[in-house]
Coordinates of C-alpha atoms in Angstrom, one line a residue:
Chain A
M1 CA -98.3 10.8 120.6
H2 CA -95.0 11.2 122.3
I3 CA -94.9 14.7 121.1
A4 CA -98.2 15.3 122.9
H5 CA -96.6 14.0 126.2
I6 CA -93.5 16.1 125.6
V7 CA -95.6 19.3 125.2
A8 CA -98.0 18.4 128.0
S9 CA -95.6 17.1 130.6
G10 CA -92.0 17.0 129.4
M11 CA -89.1 19.1 130.5
G12 CA -88.0 20.2 127.0
G13 CA -84.9 18.1 126.3
I14 CA -82.0 20.2 125.1
R15 CA -84.2 23.2 124.6
T16 CA -84.0 23.6 128.4
A17 CA -82.6 21.2 131.0
G18 CA -84.6 18.0 130.3
D19 CA -81.6 16.0 129.2
L20 CA -79.7 17.1 132.3
V21 CA -82.4 16.0 134.7
A22 CA -82.8 12.8 132.7
W23 CA -79.1 12.0 133.2
M24 CA -79.6 12.2 136.9
Q25 CA -82.6 9.9 136.9
I26 CA -80.8 7.5 134.7
T27 CA -77.3 7.4 136.3
H28 CA -78.2 8.0 140.0
K29 CA -81.8 6.7 140.1
M30 CA -83.0 10.1 141.4
K31 CA -86.7 10.8 141.7
I32 CA -87.9 13.8 139.8
T33 CA -87.8 16.3 142.6
E34 CA -84.3 15.3 143.7
A35 CA -83.0 15.2 140.2
K36 CA -84.3 18.7 139.4
Q37 CA -82.8 20.2 142.6
Y38 CA -79.5 18.6 141.9
V39 CA -79.3 20.0 138.4
A40 CA -80.5 23.4 139.5
D41 CA -77.9 23.6 142.2
K42 CA -75.1 22.6 139.7
L43 CA -76.3 25.4 137.3
G44 CA -76.9 27.9 140.1
I45 CA -80.5 28.6 139.2
E46 CA -84.0 28.0 140.6
V47 CA -85.8 24.8 139.8
I48 CA -88.5 26.7 138.1
D49 CA -86.0 28.0 135.6
L50 CA -84.9 24.5 134.5
T51 CA -87.8 24.6 131.9
N52 CA -87.4 28.3 131.2
E53 CA -86.1 28.6 127.7
E54 CA -85.0 32.2 128.2
I55 CA -82.7 31.2 131.0
M56 CA -81.5 27.8 129.8
R57 CA -80.7 28.8 126.2
Q58 CA -78.0 31.2 127.4
I59 CA -76.7 28.8 130.1
R60 CA -76.4 26.0 127.6
E61 CA -74.4 28.1 125.2
E62 CA -72.1 29.5 127.8
R63 CA -71.3 26.2 129.3
G64 CA -70.9 24.4 126.0
I65 CA -73.5 21.7 126.8
G66 CA -75.3 21.9 123.5
V67 CA -78.1 24.1 122.3
I68 CA -81.0 22.9 120.3
T69 CA -80.5 25.2 117.3
A70 CA -77.7 24.5 114.8
I71 CA -74.7 26.7 115.6
A72 CA -71.8 25.7 113.4
G73 CA -68.9 24.7 115.6
D74 CA -70.8 24.8 118.8
P75 CA -70.5 21.7 121.0
K76 CA -73.2 19.0 120.5
G77 CA -73.2 15.3 120.8
I78 CA -70.2 13.7 122.5
R79 CA -68.4 17.0 122.9
A80 CA -71.4 18.4 124.8
K81 CA -71.9 15.2 126.8
F82 CA -68.2 15.4 127.8
K83 CA -69.0 18.7 129.5
I84 CA -72.3 17.5 130.9
A85 CA -70.6 14.6 132.6
E86 CA -68.1 17.1 134.2
L87 CA -70.9 19.6 135.1
L88 CA -73.1 16.9 136.8
N89 CA -70.2 14.9 138.1
I90 CA -71.5 11.7 136.6
H91 CA -70.3 8.8 134.6
I92 CA -71.7 8.6 131.1
N93 CA -70.7 5.3 129.3
S94 CA -70.2 6.9 125.9
V95 CA -68.1 9.7 127.4
D96 CA -65.9 7.3 129.3
L97 CA -65.3 5.3 126.2
F98 CA -64.5 8.5 124.3
K99 CA -62.1 9.6 126.9
S100 CA -60.3 6.2 126.8
Q101 CA -60.0 6.4 123.1
M102 CA -58.6 9.9 123.3
A103 CA -56.1 8.8 126.1
Y104 CA -57.7 11.6 128.1
S105 CA -56.7 11.4 131.8
G106 CA -59.2 13.9 133.2
Chain B
M1 CA -118.0 24.1 135.4
K2 CA -120.3 23.2 132.6
D3 CA -122.4 20.0 133.1
H4 CA -121.6 18.4 129.8
I5 CA -118.0 17.4 129.8
P6 CA -116.6 16.0 126.5
T7 CA -114.5 12.9 127.0
R8 CA -114.0 9.5 125.4
M9 CA -114.5 5.9 125.8
G10 CA -111.5 3.6 126.1
D11 CA -111.9 2.8 122.4
G12 CA -111.7 6.5 121.5
E13 CA -115.4 7.2 120.9
L14 CA -116.2 10.8 121.8
V15 CA -118.9 11.0 124.5
S16 CA -120.4 13.6 126.8
M17 CA -120.7 13.1 130.5
S18 CA -122.3 15.2 133.3
A19 CA -120.1 16.3 136.2
A20 CA -121.9 13.8 138.4
E21 CA -121.2 11.0 135.9
V22 CA -117.5 12.0 135.8
K23 CA -117.3 11.9 139.6
D24 CA -119.0 8.4 139.6
D25 CA -116.4 7.1 137.0
I26 CA -113.5 8.5 139.0
L27 CA -114.8 6.8 142.1
A28 CA -115.4 3.5 140.2
G29 CA -112.1 3.5 138.5
T30 CA -110.0 4.2 141.6
R31 CA -112.0 1.6 143.6
D32 CA -111.4 -1.0 141.0
A33 CA -107.6 -0.5 141.2
A34 CA -107.6 -0.3 144.9
K35 CA -109.6 -3.5 145.3
R36 CA -107.5 -5.5 142.8
A37 CA -104.1 -4.5 144.2
N38 CA -105.0 -3.9 147.8
I39 CA -103.8 -0.3 147.6
P40 CA -105.3 3.1 148.7
E41 CA -108.0 4.8 146.6
L42 CA -107.4 8.3 145.4
T43 CA -108.2 10.9 148.0
K44 CA -111.2 13.3 147.7
D45 CA -108.7 16.1 146.8
D46 CA -107.3 13.9 144.1
A47 CA -110.7 13.1 142.7
Q48 CA -111.6 16.8 142.7
Q49 CA -108.4 17.7 140.9
L50 CA -109.1 14.9 138.4
L51 CA -112.6 16.2 137.8
G52 CA -111.0 19.6 137.1
I53 CA -108.5 18.2 134.6
M54 CA -111.3 16.3 132.8
A55 CA -113.5 19.4 132.7
E56 CA -110.8 21.8 131.4
P57 CA -112.3 23.5 128.4
S58 CA -109.1 23.4 126.4
R59 CA -108.7 20.6 123.8
A60 CA -105.1 19.9 125.0
V61 CA -104.1 20.4 128.7
S62 CA -100.7 20.4 130.4
V63 CA -99.0 20.3 133.8
A64 CA -98.5 23.4 135.8
P65 CA -95.1 25.2 135.3
G66 CA -92.5 23.6 137.5
E67 CA -94.2 20.2 137.6
E68 CA -92.7 18.9 134.3
V69 CA -91.2 15.4 134.3
I70 CA -88.9 13.4 132.1
V71 CA -90.3 11.7 129.0
T72 CA -88.6 8.5 128.0
D73 CA -89.7 6.4 125.1
D74 CA -89.8 3.0 123.7
G75 CA -88.4 3.4 120.2
C76 CA -90.4 6.6 119.4
S77 CA -87.9 7.7 116.8
M78 CA -88.8 4.5 114.9
S79 CA -92.2 5.9 114.4
F80 CA -90.8 8.3 111.9
Y81 CA -89.8 5.6 109.4
A82 CA -91.8 2.5 110.5
G83 CA -95.1 1.3 109.0
Q84 CA -98.6 1.5 110.3
D85 CA -98.3 -1.8 112.3
S86 CA -95.8 0.0 114.5
G87 CA -97.7 3.2 114.6
G88 CA -95.2 4.6 112.1
I89 CA -95.7 7.3 109.6
G90 CA -93.4 5.9 106.9
I91 CA -91.1 8.8 106.1
P92 CA -88.1 7.5 104.2
M93 CA -85.4 8.5 106.6
S94 CA -82.5 6.7 108.3
R95 CA -82.5 5.6 111.9
L96 CA -79.8 8.2 112.7
Q97 CA -81.9 11.0 111.1
A98 CA -84.9 9.9 113.0
I99 CA -83.0 9.9 116.3
L100 CA -81.6 13.3 115.8
T101 CA -85.0 14.6 114.6
Y102 CA -86.7 13.3 117.7
E103 CA -84.0 14.9 119.9
R104 CA -83.8 18.3 118.2
A105 CA -87.1 18.9 116.4
C106 CA -89.3 17.3 119.1
A107 CA -87.1 18.4 122.1
A108 CA -87.3 15.0 123.7
D109 CA -85.7 14.6 127.1
T110 CA -84.2 11.2 126.1
T111 CA -84.1 9.4 122.8
S112 CA -83.6 5.8 121.8
M113 CA -83.0 3.3 119.0
G114 CA -83.8 -0.3 118.4
H115 CA -84.0 -3.0 115.7
S116 CA -87.3 -2.9 113.7
D117 CA -88.4 -6.3 115.1
Y118 CA -87.9 -4.8 118.6
S119 CA -87.1 -8.1 120.3
F120 CA -83.8 -9.1 121.8
K121 CA -83.6 -12.5 120.1
P122 CA -83.2 -11.2 116.5
V123 CA -80.8 -8.5 117.8
K124 CA -78.4 -11.2 118.9
S125 CA -77.6 -12.4 115.4
I126 CA -77.0 -8.8 114.1
I127 CA -75.4 -7.4 117.2
N128 CA -72.3 -6.1 115.4
F129 CA -74.5 -4.1 113.0
E130 CA -76.4 -2.7 116.0
M131 CA -73.2 -1.9 117.9
N132 CA -72.0 0.2 114.9
A133 CA -75.3 2.0 114.5
Y134 CA -75.5 2.8 118.2
Y135 CA -71.9 3.9 118.5
T136 CA -72.3 6.3 115.5
A137 CA -75.5 7.7 116.9
S138 CA -74.1 8.1 120.4
M139 CA -71.4 10.3 119.1
M140 CA -74.0 12.8 117.7
T141 CA -76.7 12.8 120.4
T142 CA -76.6 15.0 123.5
A143 CA -79.6 13.7 125.4
P144 CA -79.4 10.2 126.8
L145 CA -79.6 7.5 124.1
F146 CA -81.2 4.2 125.0
Y147 CA -81.1 0.9 123.1
G148 CA -84.4 -0.7 123.5
A149 CA -86.1 -4.0 122.7
Q150 CA -88.5 -6.5 124.2
P151 CA -87.4 -9.7 126.0
N152 CA -90.4 -11.4 124.3
L153 CA -90.1 -14.9 125.7
G154 CA -92.7 -16.0 123.2
L155 CA -90.1 -16.1 120.4
Y156 CA -88.3 -18.9 122.3
F157 CA -91.2 -21.3 122.0
Q158 CA -92.1 -23.5 119.0
P159 CA -92.7 -22.7 116.1
D160 CA -90.6 -19.6 116.5
G161 CA -88.0 -21.1 118.8
P162 CA -86.5 -24.4 120.1
H163 CA -88.6 -25.0 123.2
P164 CA -91.9 -26.8 123.4
N165 CA -94.7 -24.3 123.6
P166 CA -96.5 -24.1 127.0
A167 CA -99.6 -22.9 125.3
D168 CA -99.7 -26.4 123.7
L169 CA -98.8 -28.3 126.8
L170 CA -101.2 -26.6 129.3
P171 CA -104.4 -27.6 127.5
Q172 CA -103.1 -31.2 127.7
R173 CA -102.7 -30.8 131.4
K174 CA -98.9 -31.2 131.1
I175 CA -98.3 -28.7 133.9
K176 CA -94.9 -30.0 134.9
E177 CA -93.7 -30.0 131.3
A178 CA -95.1 -26.5 130.7
R179 CA -93.2 -25.2 133.7
A180 CA -90.0 -27.0 132.7
T181 CA -90.1 -25.6 129.1
Q182 CA -90.7 -22.0 130.4
E183 CA -87.8 -22.3 132.8
A184 CA -85.5 -23.5 130.0
A185 CA -86.6 -20.8 127.7
A186 CA -86.3 -18.1 130.3
E187 CA -82.7 -19.2 131.0
Q188 CA -81.9 -18.9 127.3
L189 CA -83.6 -15.5 127.2
R190 CA -81.6 -14.3 130.2
E191 CA -78.4 -15.3 128.4
D192 CA -79.4 -13.4 125.3
L193 CA -80.3 -10.3 127.2
V194 CA -77.0 -10.3 129.0
F195 CA -75.1 -11.1 125.8
V196 CA -76.7 -8.1 124.0
G197 CA -76.3 -5.9 127.0
K198 CA -72.6 -6.6 127.4
K199 CA -71.9 -6.1 123.7
L200 CA -73.7 -2.7 123.8
N201 CA -71.9 -1.7 127.0
H202 CA -68.6 -2.4 125.2
I203 CA -69.4 0.5 122.7
G204 CA -70.5 2.9 125.4
C205 CA -74.2 2.3 125.7
E206 CA -75.8 5.0 127.8
G207 CA -78.8 3.0 128.7
L208 CA -80.6 -0.2 127.9
N209 CA -84.4 -0.5 127.8
F210 CA -86.0 -3.9 128.6
D211 CA -89.4 -3.0 127.2
T212 CA -92.7 -4.8 127.8
C213 CA -91.3 -7.4 130.3
G214 CA -93.6 -10.2 131.3
S215 CA -95.5 -10.2 128.0
A216 CA -95.3 -14.1 128.1
G217 CA -95.9 -14.3 131.8
D218 CA -93.9 -14.7 135.0
A219 CA -91.0 -16.6 133.3
D220 CA -90.6 -13.7 130.9
F221 CA -90.6 -11.2 133.8
L222 CA -88.1 -13.3 135.8
A223 CA -85.7 -13.6 132.9
A224 CA -85.6 -9.8 132.6
L225 CA -85.0 -9.4 136.4
L226 CA -82.2 -11.9 136.4
A227 CA -80.6 -10.4 133.3
V228 CA -80.7 -6.9 135.0
A229 CA -79.0 -8.4 138.1
D230 CA -76.3 -10.1 135.9
L231 CA -75.7 -6.8 134.0
K232 CA -75.5 -4.8 137.1
K233 CA -72.5 -7.0 138.2
A234 CA -70.9 -7.0 134.7
T235 CA -71.7 -3.5 133.5
P236 CA -72.4 -1.4 136.5
N237 CA -72.2 2.0 134.7
M238 CA -74.9 1.0 132.1
P239 CA -78.3 2.1 133.3
V240 CA -81.3 -0.1 132.6
I241 CA -84.9 0.8 132.2
M242 CA -87.4 -2.1 132.8
G243 CA -90.9 -1.5 131.5
A244 CA -93.7 -3.8 132.4
S245 CA -96.3 -5.3 130.0
G246 CA -99.3 -5.1 132.2
E247 CA -100.7 -4.2 135.6
F248 CA -100.6 -7.9 136.6
V249 CA -97.9 -10.4 135.9
L250 CA -99.6 -13.4 134.4
G251 CA -98.9 -16.7 136.1
M252 CA -98.1 -18.8 133.0
H253 CA -95.7 -20.8 135.3
G254 CA -97.1 -19.8 138.7
E255 CA -94.3 -20.8 141.0
L256 CA -91.4 -18.6 140.0
T257 CA -89.9 -16.2 142.5
F258 CA -87.4 -13.4 142.7
D259 CA -85.9 -12.1 145.9
E260 CA -88.1 -14.7 147.6
K261 CA -91.3 -13.1 146.2
Q262 CA -93.7 -14.9 143.9
I263 CA -93.8 -13.1 140.6
A264 CA -97.1 -14.3 139.3
G265 CA -99.8 -11.9 140.3
M266 CA -97.6 -9.0 141.1
Y267 CA -99.2 -5.6 140.7
P268 CA -97.2 -2.4 139.7
H269 CA -96.2 -1.5 143.3
E270 CA -94.8 -5.0 143.8
Q271 CA -93.3 -5.2 140.3
A272 CA -91.4 -2.0 141.0
K273 CA -89.9 -3.3 144.2
V274 CA -88.5 -6.4 142.7
A275 CA -87.2 -4.4 139.8
E276 CA -85.5 -2.1 142.3
A277 CA -84.0 -5.1 144.1
A278 CA -82.6 -6.3 140.7
G279 CA -80.8 -3.0 140.2
V280 CA -83.1 -1.4 137.7
N281 CA -82.6 2.4 137.2
I282 CA -86.1 3.4 136.1
F283 CA -89.2 1.2 136.2
G284 CA -92.1 1.6 133.7
V285 CA -95.6 0.9 135.0
A286 CA -98.1 -0.4 132.4
I287 CA -101.8 -0.3 133.0
G288 CA -104.1 -1.6 130.3
T289 CA -107.0 0.5 129.0
N290 CA -110.5 -1.0 129.3
T291 CA -112.1 -0.1 126.0
T292 CA -115.6 -0.4 127.3
K293 CA -115.1 2.1 130.1
S294 CA -114.6 5.9 129.9
V295 CA -111.2 7.6 129.7
V296 CA -112.2 9.1 133.1
W297 CA -112.6 5.6 134.6
N298 CA -109.3 4.4 133.0
V299 CA -107.3 7.5 134.0
A300 CA -108.5 7.4 137.6
R301 CA -107.7 3.7 137.8
T302 CA -104.2 4.2 136.3
A303 CA -103.5 7.1 138.6
T304 CA -104.4 4.9 141.6
F305 CA -101.9 2.2 140.6
V306 CA -99.2 4.8 139.8
K307 CA -99.6 6.8 143.0
A308 CA -99.3 3.6 145.1
T309 CA -96.2 2.5 143.1
V310 CA -94.4 5.9 143.3
A311 CA -95.1 5.9 147.1
V312 CA -93.2 2.7 147.7
A313 CA -90.4 2.9 145.0
N314 CA -87.0 4.3 145.7
I315 CA -86.2 4.5 141.9
P316 CA -87.9 6.8 139.3
I317 CA -91.2 5.5 138.1
H318 CA -92.2 6.3 134.5
V319 CA -95.7 5.4 133.2
N320 CA -96.4 3.8 129.9
V321 CA -98.9 6.1 128.2
G322 CA -99.0 4.8 124.6
M323 CA -102.0 3.7 122.7
G324 CA -104.1 1.4 124.9
V325 CA -102.2 1.9 128.2
G326 CA -102.1 4.4 131.0
G327 CA -105.7 5.6 130.3
V328 CA -104.9 6.5 126.7
P329 CA -107.6 5.1 124.4
M330 CA -106.9 1.9 122.4
L331 CA -106.8 3.7 119.1
E332 CA -104.2 3.8 116.3
V333 CA -104.4 7.6 116.4
P334 CA -104.8 8.5 120.1
P335 CA -106.9 11.7 120.5
I336 CA -104.8 14.6 121.8
D337 CA -107.5 15.6 124.4
S338 CA -107.3 12.2 126.1
V339 CA -103.6 11.8 125.8
T340 CA -102.8 15.1 127.4
R341 CA -105.4 14.6 130.2
A342 CA -103.9 11.2 131.0
S343 CA -100.4 12.8 130.9
K344 CA -101.4 15.7 133.3
T345 CA -103.2 13.4 135.7
L346 CA -100.5 10.8 136.0
V347 CA -97.9 13.5 136.7
Q348 CA -100.0 15.8 139.0
I349 CA -102.1 13.2 140.8
G350 CA -100.1 10.0 140.3
K351 CA -96.8 11.9 141.1
A352 CA -95.0 10.0 138.4
D353 CA -91.3 10.7 137.9
G354 CA -91.7 10.5 134.2
L355 CA -93.7 9.1 131.3

């Protein structure tokens, strides 16, 4: 049933920019319109392209924020979230913990 | 537009309605919500748009490009390996495999994990196990990973818990005792919610989901609100989703307040405001499906509650649209036609920030 909602109304997760917009709702309590605009501005694209696979696939690979297909050695998981936190200028709890364990000062 | 529109009843039965009957049910559904919660009815334009959604000839429908929203979940990845009683499909896979499958095969905007019992009380005694599982998963997921469970105050009453059961006391007219035991149980629940939250925050939890708050009434709802407020002081960088259990907080106690507002009797637009005051990051609206009414009636009614809530809330509003809520039929296998029509309606007419 969740899959029906994902297909009917969802943003597409890491296929597109769904996770990025979700991060803004979660960390900054942004309503959907504001969250989309914020992410689009950070990526330098139009809001309509946030769910455009043809645009977002390339952006995700170029920025190292994780693509949905399995590319050996390409950032995913905490490595991708590290870059997402920087891209969106947000605190992600798991990334902050990771940084502290790596003695990362950035 | 053809005059025989296939739709369903709230129990899933496939029926056919004329366009006039659909219009009548839209009007009746929105009026029911408006009257109960003292909120505006859907507009004529909304009703016309809803008629169009219900009459779309396609089996599955979707929102217009650019109107997509975030889909959060309440332990959806558990459905991969859980049993029928949890709506699960029983595939022998681990929690980690299920989480990654949901993120990468289903392209979910967020994902989550939880203990199979899905209540906070049993999580407390195995918190170290859960912390390890969450930490491992959070190193591998890219989308936001929530840890979810239900406050479930009912587990704190006898015979499942230490406190006298108000359901036993109330029929004996022991009102004062029933209120006292709920207050004591709610305080214990609050402590457990904060305990689990702090432990998960320690290992970098990206978000906590207080799911189905208020299922045991206003004391249950209050415990969640107070726990959120506590966690916002102790763990300010850990987001919290608070999902409701119904459109109306049951007054099992009746006199409890938060932010000087009585909790019993709160409708979604009021629930969202106290959740916002507590510090909640996303609030989940839950509207029960009436099985004896049509999906049209139920969806119109839900959209009315949602639109009013979104209008007053300063935080994102996500709508619960699982089986038996949000206009989705109360059926173990919710029909795709009804699910997607509820989905589209609540986004395009209800203006929800997510589902």
